[in-house]
Each structure stands twice: as C-alpha cells, then as structure tokens.
GROMACS .gro file of C-alpha atoms in nm:
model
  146
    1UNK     CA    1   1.183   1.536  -1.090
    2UNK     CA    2   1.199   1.328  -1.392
    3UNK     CA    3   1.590   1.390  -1.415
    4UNK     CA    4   1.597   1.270  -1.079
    5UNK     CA    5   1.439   0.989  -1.121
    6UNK     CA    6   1.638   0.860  -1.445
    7UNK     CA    7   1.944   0.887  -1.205
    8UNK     CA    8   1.773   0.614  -0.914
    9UNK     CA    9   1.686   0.422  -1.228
   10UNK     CA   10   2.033   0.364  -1.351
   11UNK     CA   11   2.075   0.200  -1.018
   12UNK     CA   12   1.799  -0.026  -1.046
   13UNK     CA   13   1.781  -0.381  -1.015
   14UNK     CA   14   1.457  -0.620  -1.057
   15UNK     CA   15   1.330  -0.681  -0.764
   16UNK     CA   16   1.397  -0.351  -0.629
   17UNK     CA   17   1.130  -0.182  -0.423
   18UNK     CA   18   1.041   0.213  -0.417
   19UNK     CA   19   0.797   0.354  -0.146
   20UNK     CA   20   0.646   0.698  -0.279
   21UNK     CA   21   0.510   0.958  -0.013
   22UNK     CA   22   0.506   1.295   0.037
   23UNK     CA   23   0.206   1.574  -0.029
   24UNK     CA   24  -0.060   1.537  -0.239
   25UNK     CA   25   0.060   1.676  -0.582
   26UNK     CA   26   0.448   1.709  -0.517
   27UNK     CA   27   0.518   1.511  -0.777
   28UNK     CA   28   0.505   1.116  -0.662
   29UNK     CA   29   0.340   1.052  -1.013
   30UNK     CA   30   0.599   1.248  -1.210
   31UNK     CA   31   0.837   1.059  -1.097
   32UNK     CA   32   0.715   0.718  -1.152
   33UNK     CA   33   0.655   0.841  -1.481
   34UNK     CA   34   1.056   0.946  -1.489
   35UNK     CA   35   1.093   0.598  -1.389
   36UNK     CA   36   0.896   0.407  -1.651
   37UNK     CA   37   1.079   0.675  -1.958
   38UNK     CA   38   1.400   0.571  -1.861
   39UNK     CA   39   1.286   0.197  -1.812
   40UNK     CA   40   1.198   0.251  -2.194
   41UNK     CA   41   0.816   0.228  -2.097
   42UNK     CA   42   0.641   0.365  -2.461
   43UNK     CA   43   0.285   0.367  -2.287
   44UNK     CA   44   0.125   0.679  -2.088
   45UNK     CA   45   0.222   0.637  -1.702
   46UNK     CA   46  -0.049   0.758  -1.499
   47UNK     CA   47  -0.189   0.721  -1.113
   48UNK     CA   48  -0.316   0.349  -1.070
   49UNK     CA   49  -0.537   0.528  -0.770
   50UNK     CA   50  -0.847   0.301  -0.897
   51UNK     CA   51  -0.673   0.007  -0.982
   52UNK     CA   52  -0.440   0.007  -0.718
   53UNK     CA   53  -0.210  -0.151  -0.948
   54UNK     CA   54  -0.082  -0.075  -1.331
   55UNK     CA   55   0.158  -0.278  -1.511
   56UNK     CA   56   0.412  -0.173  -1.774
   57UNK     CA   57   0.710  -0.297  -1.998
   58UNK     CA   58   0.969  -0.197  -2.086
   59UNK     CA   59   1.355  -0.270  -2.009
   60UNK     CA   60   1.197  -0.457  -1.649
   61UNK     CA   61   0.845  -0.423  -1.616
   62UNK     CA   62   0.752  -0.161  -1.371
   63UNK     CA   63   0.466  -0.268  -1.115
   64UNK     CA   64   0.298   0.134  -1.043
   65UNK     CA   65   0.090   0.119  -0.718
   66UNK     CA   66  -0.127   0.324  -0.576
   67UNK     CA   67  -0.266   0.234  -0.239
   68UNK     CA   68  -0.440   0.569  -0.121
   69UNK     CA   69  -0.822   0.423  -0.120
   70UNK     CA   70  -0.706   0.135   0.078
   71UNK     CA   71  -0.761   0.140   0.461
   72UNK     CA   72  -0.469   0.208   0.742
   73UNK     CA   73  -0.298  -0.132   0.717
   74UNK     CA   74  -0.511  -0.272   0.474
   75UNK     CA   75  -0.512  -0.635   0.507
   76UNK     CA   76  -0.662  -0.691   0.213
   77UNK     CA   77  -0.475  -0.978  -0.018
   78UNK     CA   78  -0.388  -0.800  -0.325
   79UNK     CA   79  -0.058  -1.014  -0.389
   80UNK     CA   80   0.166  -0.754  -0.355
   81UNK     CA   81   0.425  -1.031  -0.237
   82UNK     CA   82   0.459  -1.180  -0.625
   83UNK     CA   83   0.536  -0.807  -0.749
   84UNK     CA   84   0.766  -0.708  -0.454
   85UNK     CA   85   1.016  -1.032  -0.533
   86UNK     CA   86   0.889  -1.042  -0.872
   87UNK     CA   87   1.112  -0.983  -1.179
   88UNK     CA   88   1.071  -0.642  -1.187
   89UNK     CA   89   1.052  -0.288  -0.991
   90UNK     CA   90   0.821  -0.203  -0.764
   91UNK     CA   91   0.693   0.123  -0.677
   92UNK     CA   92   0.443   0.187  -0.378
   93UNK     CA   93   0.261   0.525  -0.385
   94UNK     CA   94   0.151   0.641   0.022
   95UNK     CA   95   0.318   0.272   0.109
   96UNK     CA   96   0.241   0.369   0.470
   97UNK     CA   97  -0.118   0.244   0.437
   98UNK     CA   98   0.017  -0.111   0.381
   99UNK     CA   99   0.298  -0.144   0.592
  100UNK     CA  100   0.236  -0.463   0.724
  101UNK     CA  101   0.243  -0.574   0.381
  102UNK     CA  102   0.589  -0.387   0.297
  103UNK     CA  103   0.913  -0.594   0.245
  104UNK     CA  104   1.195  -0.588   0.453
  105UNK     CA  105   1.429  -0.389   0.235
  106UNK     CA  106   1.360  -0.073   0.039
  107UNK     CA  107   1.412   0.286  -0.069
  108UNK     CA  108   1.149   0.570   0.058
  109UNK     CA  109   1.161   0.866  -0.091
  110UNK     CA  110   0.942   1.092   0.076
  111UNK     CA  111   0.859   1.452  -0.198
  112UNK     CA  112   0.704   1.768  -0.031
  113UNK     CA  113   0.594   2.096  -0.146
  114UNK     CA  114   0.854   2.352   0.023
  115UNK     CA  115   0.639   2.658  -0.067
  116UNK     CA  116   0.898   2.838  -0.290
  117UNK     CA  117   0.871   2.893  -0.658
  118UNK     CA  118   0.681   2.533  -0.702
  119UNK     CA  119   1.087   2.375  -0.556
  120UNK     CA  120   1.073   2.009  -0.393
  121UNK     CA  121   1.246   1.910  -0.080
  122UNK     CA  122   1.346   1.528  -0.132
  123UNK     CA  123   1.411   1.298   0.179
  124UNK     CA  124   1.551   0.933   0.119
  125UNK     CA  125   1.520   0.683   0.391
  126UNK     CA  126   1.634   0.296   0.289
  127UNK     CA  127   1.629  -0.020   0.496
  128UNK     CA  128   1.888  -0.271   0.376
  129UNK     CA  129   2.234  -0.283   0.300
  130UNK     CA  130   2.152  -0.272  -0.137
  131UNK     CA  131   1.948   0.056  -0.068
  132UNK     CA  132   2.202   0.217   0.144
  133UNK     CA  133   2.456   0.193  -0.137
  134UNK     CA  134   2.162   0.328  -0.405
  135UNK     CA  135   2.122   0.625  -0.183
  136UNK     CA  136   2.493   0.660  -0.142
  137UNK     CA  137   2.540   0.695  -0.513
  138UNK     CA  138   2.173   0.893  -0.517
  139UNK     CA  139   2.359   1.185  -0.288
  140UNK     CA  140   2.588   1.237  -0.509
  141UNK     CA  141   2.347   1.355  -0.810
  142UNK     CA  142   2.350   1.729  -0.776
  143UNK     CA  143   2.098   1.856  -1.046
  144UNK     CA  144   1.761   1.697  -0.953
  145UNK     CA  145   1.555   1.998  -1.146
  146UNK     CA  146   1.383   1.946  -1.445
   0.00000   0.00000   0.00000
C-alpha cells in the first residue's frame, strides 16, 4: 500500500484532493501514511478520527482528515474549504459523510478487504480532467504490494 501510494504522490500537486474509503482496516491509514513518507513528512502519521483534522510538513503540507464521527452530511463548518484550495494536499478519510462539503474535482480511491491472504482490491474513481490524467498514469503502476 505504501508503494502505491509513493507512486499517486509523484503525481501530486498542492491543491490536490484525495477521498479515502473502503472497509474498516483495509488500509486507508497506511496509505496516508505512504503519502506523508514520500511527502518527506518526519512526524508519526496516524488516524485524525478525534480531531477530525491533523496537519503535517513536509515537501507540501499534508491536511489528514478523518470525518467518521461526523454525521451523514455533516453541515458542520469545519473550514474544510481553506484546506481543499489551500497550498497543500488534501486527504479525506470516509469523504462520503461530507459530501456536500466535497470539491468539485478529485481522486477517490476506494480500498477493500478481498478475503485472500490479507490482498487489497483498489478502485479509483476521479472527477475532473487533472485527476483523470493522475489515474491514467496511476494504471499504469503494476506493483502496488508492499
């Protein structure tokens, strides 16, 4: 997962926007924290699930949220809007639950359990033109094991 995710990040941009969902424990964490190592983040990346929202820096700053104690379509002002088209990259752990809140553009990458040997199935989805080139050059990664 983490090799996986030092591939997106190589295609990163600030600004950029990453939805996380998937099953409980398939690995949403891991690869934020794939994320932030190749981002050159030196602290220890874990789930923001209290805070909703962890900051780190490193080559951008990585904004880690975690929105799974906030209602369906939590209205709730939490000013995700400065960290979304903020100067760095966003990523949005069970994103469904603040939809309304979601920009326009953005990569999903939806991580289950397939049942086999502790394997991941991976499923990208993107909205906007920038996203379907990432997942484009995403496909063509072969090795996503770690």
């Amino acid at each position: 997962m983490k090799n996986f995710a030092a591939h997106i990040t190589a295609l990163l941009a600030p600004g950029d926007v990453l939805l996380l969902e998937g099953d409980l424990g398939a690995g949403k964490t891991t690869f934020t924290q794939g994320i932030a190592a190749a981002l050159g983040v030196k602290k220890n990346v874990n789930s923001p699930t209290f805070t909703i929202i962890k900051e780190y820096k490193g080559k951008y700053p990585l904004y880690h949220m975690d929105v799974y104690r906030l209602g369906p379509d939590s209205e709730e002002d939490l000013g995700f809007d400065e960290y979304f088209y903020g100067e760095g990259i966003s990523i949005v752990e069970w994103a469904h639950l603040i939809e309304r809140q979601l920009p326009d553009e953005y990569i999903k990458i939806n991580i289950y359990h397939t049942g086999v040997d502790g394997q991941r199935e991976i499923v990208l989805t993107t909205e906007g033109d920038r996203y379907d080139r990432i997942s484009e050059k995403v496909m063509d990664f072969e090795n996503i094991s770690d």
